[in-house]
Coordinates of C-alpha atoms and ligand atoms in Angstrom, one line a residue:
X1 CA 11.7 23.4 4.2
X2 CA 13.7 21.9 1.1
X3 CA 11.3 20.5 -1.5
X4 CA 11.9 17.6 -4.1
X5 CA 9.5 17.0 -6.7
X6 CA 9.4 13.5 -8.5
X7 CA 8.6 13.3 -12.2
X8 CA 7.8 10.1 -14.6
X9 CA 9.2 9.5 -17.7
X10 CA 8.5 7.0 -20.8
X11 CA 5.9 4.8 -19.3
X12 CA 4.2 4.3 -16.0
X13 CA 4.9 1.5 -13.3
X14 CA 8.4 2.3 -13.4
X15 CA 8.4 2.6 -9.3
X16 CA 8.3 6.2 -8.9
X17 CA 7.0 5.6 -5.2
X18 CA 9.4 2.9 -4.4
X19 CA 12.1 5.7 -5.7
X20 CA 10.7 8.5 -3.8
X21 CA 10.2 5.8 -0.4
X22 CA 13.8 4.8 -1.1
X23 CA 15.1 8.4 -1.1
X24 CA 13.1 9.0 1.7
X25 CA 14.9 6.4 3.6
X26 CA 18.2 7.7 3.1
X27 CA 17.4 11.3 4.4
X28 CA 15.5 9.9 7.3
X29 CA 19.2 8.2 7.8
X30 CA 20.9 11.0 7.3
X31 CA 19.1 12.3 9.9
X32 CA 16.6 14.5 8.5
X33 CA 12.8 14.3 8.9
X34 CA 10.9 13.8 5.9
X35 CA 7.2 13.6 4.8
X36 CA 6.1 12.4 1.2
X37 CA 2.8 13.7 -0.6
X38 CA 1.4 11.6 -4.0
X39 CA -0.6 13.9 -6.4
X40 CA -2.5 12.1 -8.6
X41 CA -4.0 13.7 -11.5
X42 CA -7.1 11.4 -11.7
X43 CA -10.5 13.0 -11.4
X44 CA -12.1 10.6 -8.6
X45 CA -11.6 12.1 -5.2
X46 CA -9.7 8.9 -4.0
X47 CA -9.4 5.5 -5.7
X48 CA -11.8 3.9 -2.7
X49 CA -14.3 3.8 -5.6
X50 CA -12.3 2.4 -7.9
X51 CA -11.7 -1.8 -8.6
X52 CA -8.6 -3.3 -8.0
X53 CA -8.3 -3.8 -11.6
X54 CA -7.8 -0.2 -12.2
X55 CA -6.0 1.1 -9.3
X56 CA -4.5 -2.4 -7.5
X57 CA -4.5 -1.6 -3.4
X58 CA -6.5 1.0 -2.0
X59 CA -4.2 2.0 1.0
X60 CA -6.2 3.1 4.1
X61 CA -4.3 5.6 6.6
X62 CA -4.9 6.7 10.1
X63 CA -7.3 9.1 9.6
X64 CA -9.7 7.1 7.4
X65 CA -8.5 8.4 3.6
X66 CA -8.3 6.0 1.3
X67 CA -5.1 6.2 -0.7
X68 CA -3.1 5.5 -3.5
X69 CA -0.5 2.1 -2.3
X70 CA 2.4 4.5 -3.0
X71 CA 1.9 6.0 0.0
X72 CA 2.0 2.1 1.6
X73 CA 5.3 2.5 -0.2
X74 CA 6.3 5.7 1.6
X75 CA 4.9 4.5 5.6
X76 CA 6.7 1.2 5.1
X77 CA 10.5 3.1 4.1
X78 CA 10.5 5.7 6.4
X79 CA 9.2 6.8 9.7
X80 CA 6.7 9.1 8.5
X81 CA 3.0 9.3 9.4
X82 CA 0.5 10.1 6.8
X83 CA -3.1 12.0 6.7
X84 CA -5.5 12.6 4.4
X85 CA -2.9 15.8 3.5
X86 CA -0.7 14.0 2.0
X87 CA -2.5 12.7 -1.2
X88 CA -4.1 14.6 -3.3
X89 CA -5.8 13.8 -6.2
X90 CA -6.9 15.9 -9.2
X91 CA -10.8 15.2 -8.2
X92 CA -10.3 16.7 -5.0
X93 CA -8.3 20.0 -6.6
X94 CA -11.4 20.8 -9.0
X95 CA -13.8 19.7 -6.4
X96 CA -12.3 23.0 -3.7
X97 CA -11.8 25.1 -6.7
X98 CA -15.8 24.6 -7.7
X99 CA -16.6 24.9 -3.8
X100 CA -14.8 28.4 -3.6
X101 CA -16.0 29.6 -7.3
X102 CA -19.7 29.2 -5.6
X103 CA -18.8 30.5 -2.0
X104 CA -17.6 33.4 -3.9
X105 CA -14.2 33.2 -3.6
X106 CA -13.5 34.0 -7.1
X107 CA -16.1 36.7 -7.4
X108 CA -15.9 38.7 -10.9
X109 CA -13.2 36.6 -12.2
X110 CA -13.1 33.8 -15.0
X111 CA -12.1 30.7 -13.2
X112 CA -9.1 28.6 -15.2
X113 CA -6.7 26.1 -14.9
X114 CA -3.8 28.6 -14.4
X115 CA -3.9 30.0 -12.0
X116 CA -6.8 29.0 -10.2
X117 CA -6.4 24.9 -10.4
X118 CA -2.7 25.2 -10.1
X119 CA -3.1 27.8 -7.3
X120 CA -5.0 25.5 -5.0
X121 CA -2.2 22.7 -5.9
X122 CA 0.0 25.0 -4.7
X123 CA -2.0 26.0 -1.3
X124 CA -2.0 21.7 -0.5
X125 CA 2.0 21.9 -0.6
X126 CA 2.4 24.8 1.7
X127 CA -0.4 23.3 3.9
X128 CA 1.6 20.2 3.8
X129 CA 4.5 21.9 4.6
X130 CA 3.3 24.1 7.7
X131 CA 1.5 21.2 9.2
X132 CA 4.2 19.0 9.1
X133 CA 7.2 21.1 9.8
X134 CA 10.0 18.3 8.5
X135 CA 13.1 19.1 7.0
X136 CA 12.0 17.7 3.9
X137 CA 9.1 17.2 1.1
X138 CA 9.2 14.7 -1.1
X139 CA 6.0 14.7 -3.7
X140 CA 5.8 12.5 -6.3
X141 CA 3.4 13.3 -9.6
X142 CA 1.7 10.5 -10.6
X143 CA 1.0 9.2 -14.4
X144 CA 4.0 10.1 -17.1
X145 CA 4.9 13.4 -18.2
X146 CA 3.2 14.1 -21.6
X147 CA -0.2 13.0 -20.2
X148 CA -2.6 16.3 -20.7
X149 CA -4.1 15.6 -17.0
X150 CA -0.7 16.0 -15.2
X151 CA -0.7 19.4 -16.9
X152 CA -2.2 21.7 -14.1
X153 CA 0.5 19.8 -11.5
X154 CA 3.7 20.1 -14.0
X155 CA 2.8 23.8 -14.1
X156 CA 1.8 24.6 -10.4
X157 CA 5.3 23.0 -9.9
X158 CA 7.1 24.8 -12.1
X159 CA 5.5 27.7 -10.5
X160 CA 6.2 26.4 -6.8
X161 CA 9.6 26.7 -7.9
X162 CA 10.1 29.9 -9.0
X163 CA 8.7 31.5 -5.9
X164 CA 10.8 29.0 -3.2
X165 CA 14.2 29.7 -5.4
X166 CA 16.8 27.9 -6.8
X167 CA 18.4 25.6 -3.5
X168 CA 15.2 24.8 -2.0
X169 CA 13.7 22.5 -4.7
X170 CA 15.5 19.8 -6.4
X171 CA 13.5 18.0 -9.3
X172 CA 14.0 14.3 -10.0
X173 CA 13.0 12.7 -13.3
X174 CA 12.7 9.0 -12.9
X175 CA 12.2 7.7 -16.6
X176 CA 13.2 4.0 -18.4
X177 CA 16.1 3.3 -20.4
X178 CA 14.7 0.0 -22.4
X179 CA 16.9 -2.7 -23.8
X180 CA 16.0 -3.3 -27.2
X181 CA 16.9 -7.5 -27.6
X182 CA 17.2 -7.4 -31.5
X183 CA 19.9 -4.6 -31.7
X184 CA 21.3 -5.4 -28.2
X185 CA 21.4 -2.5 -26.6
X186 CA 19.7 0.1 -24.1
X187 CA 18.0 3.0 -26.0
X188 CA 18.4 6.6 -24.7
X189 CA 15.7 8.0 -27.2
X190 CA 12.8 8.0 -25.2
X191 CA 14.4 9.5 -21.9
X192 CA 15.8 12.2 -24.4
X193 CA 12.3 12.9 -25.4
X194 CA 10.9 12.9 -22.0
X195 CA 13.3 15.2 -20.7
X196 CA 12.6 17.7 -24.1
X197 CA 9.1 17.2 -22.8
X198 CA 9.5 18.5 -19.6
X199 CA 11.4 21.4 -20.4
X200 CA 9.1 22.6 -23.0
X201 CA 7.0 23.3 -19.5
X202 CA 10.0 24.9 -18.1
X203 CA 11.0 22.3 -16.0
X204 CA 14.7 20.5 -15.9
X205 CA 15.2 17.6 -13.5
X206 CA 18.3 18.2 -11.8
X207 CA 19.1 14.4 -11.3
X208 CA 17.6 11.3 -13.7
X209 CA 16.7 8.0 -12.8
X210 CA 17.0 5.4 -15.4
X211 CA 15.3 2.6 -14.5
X212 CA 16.5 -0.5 -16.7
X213 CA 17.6 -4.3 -16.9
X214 CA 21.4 -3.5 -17.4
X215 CA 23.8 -1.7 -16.5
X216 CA 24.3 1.9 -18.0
X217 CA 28.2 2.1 -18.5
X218 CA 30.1 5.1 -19.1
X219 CA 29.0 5.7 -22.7
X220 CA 25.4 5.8 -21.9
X221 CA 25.7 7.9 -18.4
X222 CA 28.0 10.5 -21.0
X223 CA 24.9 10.3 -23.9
X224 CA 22.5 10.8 -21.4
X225 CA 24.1 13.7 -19.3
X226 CA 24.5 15.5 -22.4
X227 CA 21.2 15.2 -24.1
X228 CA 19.0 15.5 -21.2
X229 CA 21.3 18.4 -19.4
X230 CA 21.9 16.8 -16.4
X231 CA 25.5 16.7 -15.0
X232 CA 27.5 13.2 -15.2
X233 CA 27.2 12.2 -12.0
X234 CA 23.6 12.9 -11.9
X235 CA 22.7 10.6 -13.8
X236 CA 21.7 7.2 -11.4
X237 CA 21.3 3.9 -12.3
X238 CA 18.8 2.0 -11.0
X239 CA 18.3 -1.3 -12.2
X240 CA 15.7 -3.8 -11.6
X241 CA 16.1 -5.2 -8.4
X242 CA 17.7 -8.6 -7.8
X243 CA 16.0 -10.2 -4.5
X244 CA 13.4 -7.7 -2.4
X245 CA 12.5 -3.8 -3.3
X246 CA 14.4 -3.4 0.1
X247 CA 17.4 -3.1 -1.8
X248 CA 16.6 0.3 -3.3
X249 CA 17.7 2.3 -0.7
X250 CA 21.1 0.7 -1.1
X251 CA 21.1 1.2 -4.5
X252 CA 20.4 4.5 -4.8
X253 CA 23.1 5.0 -2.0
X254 CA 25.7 3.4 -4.0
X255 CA 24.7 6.0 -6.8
X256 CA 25.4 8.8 -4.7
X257 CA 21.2 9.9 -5.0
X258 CA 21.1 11.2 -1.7
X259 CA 24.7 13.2 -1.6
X260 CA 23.5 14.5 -4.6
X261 CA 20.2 15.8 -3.5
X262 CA 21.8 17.2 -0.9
X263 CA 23.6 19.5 -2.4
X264 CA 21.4 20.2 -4.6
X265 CA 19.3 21.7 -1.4
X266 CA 22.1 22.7 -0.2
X267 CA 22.0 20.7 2.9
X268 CA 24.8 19.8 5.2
X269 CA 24.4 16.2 6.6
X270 CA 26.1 13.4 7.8
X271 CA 26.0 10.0 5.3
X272 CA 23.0 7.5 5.6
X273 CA 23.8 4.8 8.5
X274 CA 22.2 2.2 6.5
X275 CA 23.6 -0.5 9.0
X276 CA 20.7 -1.7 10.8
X277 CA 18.8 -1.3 7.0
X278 CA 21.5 -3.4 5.5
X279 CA 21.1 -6.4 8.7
X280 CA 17.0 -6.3 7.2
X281 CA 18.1 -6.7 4.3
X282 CA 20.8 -9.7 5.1
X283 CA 17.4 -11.8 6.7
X284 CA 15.5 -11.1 3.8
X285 CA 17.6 -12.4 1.2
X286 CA 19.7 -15.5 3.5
X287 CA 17.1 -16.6 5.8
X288 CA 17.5 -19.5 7.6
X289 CA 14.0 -21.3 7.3
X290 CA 12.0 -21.5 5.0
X291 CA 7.5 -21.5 4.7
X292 CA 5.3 -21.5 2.6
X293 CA 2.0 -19.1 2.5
X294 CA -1.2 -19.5 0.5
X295 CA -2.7 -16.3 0.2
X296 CA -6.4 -17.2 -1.0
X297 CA -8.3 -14.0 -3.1
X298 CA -10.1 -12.9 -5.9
X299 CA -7.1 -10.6 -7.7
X300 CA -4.6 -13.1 -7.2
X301 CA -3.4 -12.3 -11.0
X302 CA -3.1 -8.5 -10.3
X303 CA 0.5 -8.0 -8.7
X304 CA -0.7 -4.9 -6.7
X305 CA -4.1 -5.5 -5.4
X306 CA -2.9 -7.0 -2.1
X307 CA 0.7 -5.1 -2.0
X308 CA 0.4 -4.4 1.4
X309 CA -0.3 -8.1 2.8
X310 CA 2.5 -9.7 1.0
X311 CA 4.9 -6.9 2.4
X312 CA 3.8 -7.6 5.6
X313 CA 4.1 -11.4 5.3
X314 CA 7.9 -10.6 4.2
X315 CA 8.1 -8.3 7.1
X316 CA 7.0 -11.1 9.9
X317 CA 9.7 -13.4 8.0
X318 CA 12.9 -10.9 9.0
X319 CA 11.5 -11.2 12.7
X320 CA 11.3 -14.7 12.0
X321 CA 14.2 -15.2 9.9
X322 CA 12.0 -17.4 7.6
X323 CA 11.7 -16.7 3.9
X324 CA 8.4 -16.5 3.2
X325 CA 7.3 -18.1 -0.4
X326 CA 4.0 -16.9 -0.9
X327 CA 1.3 -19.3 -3.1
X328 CA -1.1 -16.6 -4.7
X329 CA -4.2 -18.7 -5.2
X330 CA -7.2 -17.9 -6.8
X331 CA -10.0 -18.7 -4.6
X332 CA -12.5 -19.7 -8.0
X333 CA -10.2 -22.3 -8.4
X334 CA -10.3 -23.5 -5.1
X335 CA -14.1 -24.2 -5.1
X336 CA -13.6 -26.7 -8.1
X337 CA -13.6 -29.9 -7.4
X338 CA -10.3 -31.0 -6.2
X339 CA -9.8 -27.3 -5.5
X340 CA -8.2 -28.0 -2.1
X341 CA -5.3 -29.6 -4.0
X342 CA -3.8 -25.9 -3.7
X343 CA -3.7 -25.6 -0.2
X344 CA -2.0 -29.2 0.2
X345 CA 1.2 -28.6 1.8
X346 CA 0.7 -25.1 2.8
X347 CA 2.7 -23.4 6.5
X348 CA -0.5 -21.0 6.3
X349 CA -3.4 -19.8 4.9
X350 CA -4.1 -16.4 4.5
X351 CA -7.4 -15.1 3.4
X352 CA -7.5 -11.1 3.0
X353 CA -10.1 -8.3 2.3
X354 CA -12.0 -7.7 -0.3
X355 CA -15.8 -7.1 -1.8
X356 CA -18.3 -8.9 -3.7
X357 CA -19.0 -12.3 -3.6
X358 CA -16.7 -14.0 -6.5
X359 CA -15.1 -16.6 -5.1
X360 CA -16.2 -16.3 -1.5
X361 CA -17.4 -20.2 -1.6
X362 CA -13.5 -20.9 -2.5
X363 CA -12.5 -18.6 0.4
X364 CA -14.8 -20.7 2.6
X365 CA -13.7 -24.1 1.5
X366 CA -9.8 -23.0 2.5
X367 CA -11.0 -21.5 5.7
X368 CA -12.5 -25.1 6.8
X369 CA -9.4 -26.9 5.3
X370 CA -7.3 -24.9 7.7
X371 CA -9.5 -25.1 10.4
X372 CA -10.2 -29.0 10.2
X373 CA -7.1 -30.0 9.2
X374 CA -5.4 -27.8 12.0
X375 CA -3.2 -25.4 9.6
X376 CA -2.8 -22.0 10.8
X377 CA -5.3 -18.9 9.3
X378 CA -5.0 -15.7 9.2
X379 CA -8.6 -13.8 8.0
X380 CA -8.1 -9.9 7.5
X381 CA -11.4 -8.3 7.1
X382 CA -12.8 -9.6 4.8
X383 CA -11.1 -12.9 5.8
X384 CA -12.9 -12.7 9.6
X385 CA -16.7 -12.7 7.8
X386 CA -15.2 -15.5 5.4
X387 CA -13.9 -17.4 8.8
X388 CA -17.1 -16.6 10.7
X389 CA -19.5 -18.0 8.0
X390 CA -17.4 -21.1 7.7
X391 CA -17.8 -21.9 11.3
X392 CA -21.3 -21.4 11.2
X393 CA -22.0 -23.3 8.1
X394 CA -19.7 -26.4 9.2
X395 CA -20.0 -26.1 13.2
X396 CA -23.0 -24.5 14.0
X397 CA -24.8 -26.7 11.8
X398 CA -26.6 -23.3 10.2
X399 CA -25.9 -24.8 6.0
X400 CA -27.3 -21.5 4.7
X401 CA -25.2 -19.2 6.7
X402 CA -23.5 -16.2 4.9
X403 CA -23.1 -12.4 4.3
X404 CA -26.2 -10.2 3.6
X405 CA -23.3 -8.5 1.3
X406 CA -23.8 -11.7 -0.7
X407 CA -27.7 -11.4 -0.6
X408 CA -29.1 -11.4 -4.1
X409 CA -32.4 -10.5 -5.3
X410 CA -34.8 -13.9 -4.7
X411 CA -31.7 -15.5 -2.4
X412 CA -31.1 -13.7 1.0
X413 CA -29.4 -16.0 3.5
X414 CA -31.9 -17.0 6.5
X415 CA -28.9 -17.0 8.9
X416 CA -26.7 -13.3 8.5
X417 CA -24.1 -14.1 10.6
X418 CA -22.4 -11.1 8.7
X419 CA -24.5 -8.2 8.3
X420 CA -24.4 -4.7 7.8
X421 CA -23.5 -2.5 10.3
X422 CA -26.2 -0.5 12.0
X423 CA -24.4 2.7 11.1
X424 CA -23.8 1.8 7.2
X425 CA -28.0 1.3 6.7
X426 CA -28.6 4.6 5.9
X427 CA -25.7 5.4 3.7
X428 CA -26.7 5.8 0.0
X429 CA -23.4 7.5 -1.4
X430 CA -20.4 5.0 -2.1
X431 CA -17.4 7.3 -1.6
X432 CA -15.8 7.5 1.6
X433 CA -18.8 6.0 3.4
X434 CA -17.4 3.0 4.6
X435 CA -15.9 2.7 8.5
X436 CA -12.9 3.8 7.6
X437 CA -9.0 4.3 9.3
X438 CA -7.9 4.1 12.8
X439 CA -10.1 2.0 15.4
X440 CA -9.6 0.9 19.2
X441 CA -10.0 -2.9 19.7
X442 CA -9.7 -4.4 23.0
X443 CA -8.2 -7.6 23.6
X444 CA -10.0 -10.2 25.4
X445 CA -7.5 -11.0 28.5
X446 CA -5.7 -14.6 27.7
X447 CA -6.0 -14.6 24.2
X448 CA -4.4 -15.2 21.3
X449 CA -4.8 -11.9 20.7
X450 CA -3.6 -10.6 23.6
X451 CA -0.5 -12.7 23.5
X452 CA 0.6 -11.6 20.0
X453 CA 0.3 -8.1 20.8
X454 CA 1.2 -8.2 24.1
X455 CA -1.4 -5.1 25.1
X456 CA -4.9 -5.1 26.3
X457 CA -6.2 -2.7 23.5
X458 CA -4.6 -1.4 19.6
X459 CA -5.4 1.0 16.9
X460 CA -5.6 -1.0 13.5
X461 CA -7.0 0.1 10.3
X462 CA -10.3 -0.2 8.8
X463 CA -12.2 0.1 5.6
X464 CA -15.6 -2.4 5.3
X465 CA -19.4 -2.0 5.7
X466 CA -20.4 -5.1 7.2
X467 CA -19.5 -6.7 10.7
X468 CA -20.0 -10.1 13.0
X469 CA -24.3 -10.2 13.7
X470 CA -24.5 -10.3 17.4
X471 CA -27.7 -12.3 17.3
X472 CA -25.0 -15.4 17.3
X473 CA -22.6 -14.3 19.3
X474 CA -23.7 -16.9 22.1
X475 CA -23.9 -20.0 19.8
X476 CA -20.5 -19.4 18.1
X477 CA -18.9 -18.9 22.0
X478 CA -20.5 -21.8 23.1
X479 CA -19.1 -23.6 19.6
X480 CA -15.6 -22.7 20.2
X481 CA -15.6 -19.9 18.2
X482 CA -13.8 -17.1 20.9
X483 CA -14.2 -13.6 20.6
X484 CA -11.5 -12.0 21.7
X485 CA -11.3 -8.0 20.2
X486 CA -14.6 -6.0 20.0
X487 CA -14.9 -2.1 20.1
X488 CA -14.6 -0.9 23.6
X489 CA -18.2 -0.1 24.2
X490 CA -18.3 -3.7 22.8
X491 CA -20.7 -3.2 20.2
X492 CA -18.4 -4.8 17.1
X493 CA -17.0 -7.6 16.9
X494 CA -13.1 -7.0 15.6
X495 CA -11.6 -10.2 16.3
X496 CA -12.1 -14.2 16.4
X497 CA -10.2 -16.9 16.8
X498 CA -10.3 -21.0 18.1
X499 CA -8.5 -21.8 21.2
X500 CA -8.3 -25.6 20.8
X501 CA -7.1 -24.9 16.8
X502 CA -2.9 -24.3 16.8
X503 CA -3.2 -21.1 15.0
X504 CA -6.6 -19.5 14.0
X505 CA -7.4 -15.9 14.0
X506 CA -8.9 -13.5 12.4
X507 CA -9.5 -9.7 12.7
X508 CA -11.9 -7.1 11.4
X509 CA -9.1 -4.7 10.6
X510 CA -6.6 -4.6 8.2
X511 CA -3.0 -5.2 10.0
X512 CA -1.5 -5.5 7.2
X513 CA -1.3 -1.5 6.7
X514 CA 0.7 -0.9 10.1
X515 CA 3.7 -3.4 9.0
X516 CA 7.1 -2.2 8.7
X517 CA 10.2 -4.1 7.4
X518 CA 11.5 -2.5 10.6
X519 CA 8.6 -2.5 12.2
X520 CA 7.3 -6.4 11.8
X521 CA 3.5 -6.5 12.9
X522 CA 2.9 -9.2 15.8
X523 CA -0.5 -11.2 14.1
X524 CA 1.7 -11.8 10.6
X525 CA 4.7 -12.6 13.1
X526 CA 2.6 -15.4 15.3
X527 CA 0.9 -16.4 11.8
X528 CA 4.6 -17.2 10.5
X529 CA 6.0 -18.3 13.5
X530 CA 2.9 -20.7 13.4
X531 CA 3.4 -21.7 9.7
X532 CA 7.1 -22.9 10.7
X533 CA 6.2 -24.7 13.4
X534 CA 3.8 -26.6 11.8
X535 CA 5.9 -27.6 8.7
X536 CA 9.1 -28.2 10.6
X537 CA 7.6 -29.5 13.7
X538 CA 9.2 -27.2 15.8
X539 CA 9.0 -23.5 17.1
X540 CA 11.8 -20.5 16.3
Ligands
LIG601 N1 -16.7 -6.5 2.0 C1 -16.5 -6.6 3.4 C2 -17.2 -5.4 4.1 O1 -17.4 -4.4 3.5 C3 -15.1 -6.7 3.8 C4 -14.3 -5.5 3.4 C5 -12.8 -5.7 3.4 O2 -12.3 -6.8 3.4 N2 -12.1 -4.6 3.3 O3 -17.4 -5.4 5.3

């Protein structure tokens, strides 16, 4: 097993998971296996605690863990499949450390950060590594270098390092080279002191990415090779991207990033063939139709809170070859008066998860303009309760209809037609308690459902507390409203849609999690299909 460690420089958000995704693309090309791991050195044991606000996207894999959206990053560019093994967070480090100290583990000694902490960081990579057997480990260490929490991680590392020896681990610094307007020019400073940061801890990054705005030139490349002790041609530009953050892999090629890792690990393998990459990549950017989206939510203003649907909407539009424009709408907005102004015009509206109920009224009101007015809808999760309430408010005739998750103290809803699920009654502790990851649903024969996925039964994704009340089941059916996914002992509802409305369809699950540029997933590929035929009149 080679291993490659990715470091931050200078600020955070500079895409040190699209880097590491990117890189991972290549070797996957170059026909190499590859699995990716995300430390995070935050103390909560996963961000499924934490709001949007804080963390954007909570990623949900397979097995149920809730994840940082890197590792929505890493699924999406390669061919790799997560687990809970793959990210670890600094919570869940000190959490086992504690666990042993009172098992006795420990017994006699004085428990530290070195070298128990950054012994049990250690143990997760050669856990990793043994129970995934690939050619390659890529893990990425989240926050900036010169944060005191990324400390114990730096230095477990460093450590790592040392016992693997030199060819087996190559260290990658990705770090920003700004362009300072007033003088004109990209500054090297910063990267220079990043670098000086690092190998204070005894670490030196064999190749640095400069993430920047313009191009580096010569002179720069020279300055930085020489301050930061990296050789010429390690240093790689990679600059913002122009169209999609498909191109990175591309990019990074043209830099040489993956010959140079290579060697670094001293591994002998054919170039990348980025060809069927490069044809994604040629729909993306020159489509030939166009649609437009609304996506309705309640962190429309946060750019990462609902990463994974708009990637997935971009997906469905390379098997489509549409270019999907996507309208980010707040639903608040919507429930003012006039608020339906927004969706005028709209291919498709899209309503996704989410919790609390801000702006479910304005969710509501877009659900019923797509289902009246005959646009197709998409609900995900949180988007099937919204769809479910609407139609019982609007067809069923029950006014009051709504979410016991929307309850408040004096104002409970006489008609749950969302409630919580028997199994979530007697949970008390927030983390990790919600029905989480991997499900079966089974199709109803005939369906929409059916149709798009052309099976009689998937595995999606899931991460809520509340479900479709039974109790109506019979009224909505009899209303039009079809059933057609439950559990297979069928005792949760997991999908809904209208069979006399063009398009209308929601799921329980969140799809949105299983898409792939190369790998478009059928409901957002139906949804956009839908959305073109409705605004040009005519089907791809
Ligand atoms: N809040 C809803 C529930 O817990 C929906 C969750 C979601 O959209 N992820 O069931």
């Amino acid at each position: 097993m080679k291993y490659i460690f990715v470091t931050g420089g200078v600020i955070s958000s500079l895409g040190k998971g699209l880097t590491a995704a990117a890189l991972g693309t290549l070797l996957e090309n170059r026909g190499l296996t590859v699995t990716l791991q995300k430390f995070d050195p935050y103390l909560n044991v996963d961000p499924g605690t934490m709001s949007p606000y804080q963390h954007g996207e909570v990623y949900v894999l397979d097995d149920g863990a809730e994840t940082d959206l890197d590792l929505g990053h890493y699924e999406r560019f390669t061919n790799t499949s997560l687990s809970r093994a793959n990210a670890t967070t600094s919570g869940q480090v000190y959490k086992q450390v504690l666990e042993n100290e009172r098992e006795g583990v420990y017994l006699g000694k004085t428990v530290q950060v070195i070298p128990h902490v950054t012994d049990e960081i250690q143990r997760r990579i050669h856990a990793l590594a043994e129970s995934t057997k690939t050619d390659v480990m890529i893990t990425e260490i989240g926050g900036t270098v010169g944060d005191i929490e990324g400390l114990p991680f730096l230095e477990a590392i460093r450590e790592f390092a040392q016992e693997v020896g030199p060819g087996n681990v190559c260290f990658i610094h990705v770090t920003y080279v700004p362009f300072i307007k007033a003088a004109g020019e990209l500054k090297t400073k910063p990267t220079q002191q990043s670098v000086a940061k690092l190998r204070e801890i005894g670490l030196a990054p064999h190749v640095l990415v400069c993430r920047c705005e313009y191009p580096l030139g010569k002179e720069l490349r020279s300055k930085l090779s020489m301050f930061c002790n990296v050789p010429y041609e390690a240093v790689i530009e990679e600059k913002d991207v122009e169209h999609t953050i498909y191109e990175v892999p591309l990019m990074l090629q043209r830099e040489r990033m993956d010959d140079l890792v290579c060697q670094t690990l001293r591994l002998d393998c054919p170039p990348a063939q980025m060809g069927p990459w490069q044809d994604i990549l040629r729909r993306m950017i020159a489509p030939q139709h166009r649609v437009r989206i609304g996506v309705v939510g309640k962190y429309i203003e946060l750019q990462d809170a609902y990463k994974s649907v708009y990637e997935a909407l971009k997906h469905a539009g390379v098997a489509t070859d549409c270019g999907v424009q996507i309208d980010q709408i707040e639903a608040e907005e919507v429930e003012k008066p006039g608020g339906e102004l927004l969706l005028k015009d709209l291919g498709g509206i899209l309503v996704p998860g989410g919790f609390g109920d801000r702006g479910t009224e304005g969710k509501i009101k877009a659900a019923q303009y797509a289902r009246e007015k005959g646009i197709p809808y998409l609900g995900l999760c949180l988007g099937l309760q919204i769809a479910t309430i609407e139609f019982a408010r609007n067809v069923l005739g029950l006014k009051l209809a709504n979410s016991t998750e929307f309850d408040t103290e004096g104002r409970k809803t006489p008609d749950p037609v969302i409630h919580l699920q028997e199994t979530q009654r007697h949970v008390k502790r927030k983390g990790g308690s919600m029905r989480l990851g991997a499900q079966e649903c089974v199709l109803k024969p005939g369906s929409l459902a059916a149709k798009l996925y052309g099976k009689s039964s998937v595995m999606e994704r899931h991460r809520h507390r509340y479900e479709f009340n039974q109790d109506y089941r019979a009224r909505f059916e009899a209303a039009g409203l079809s059933i057609s996914g439950t559990t297979l002992n069928d005792q949760l509802v997991e999908m809904v849609e209208i069979p006399t409305h063009p398009f209308f369809i929601s799921t329980q699950a969140h799809p949105e999690f299983l898409s792939k540029p190369t790998r478009p997933h059928p409901l957002f590929v139906g949804f956009i299909a839908a959305a073109h035929q409705r605004l040009h009149k005519k089907a791809i």
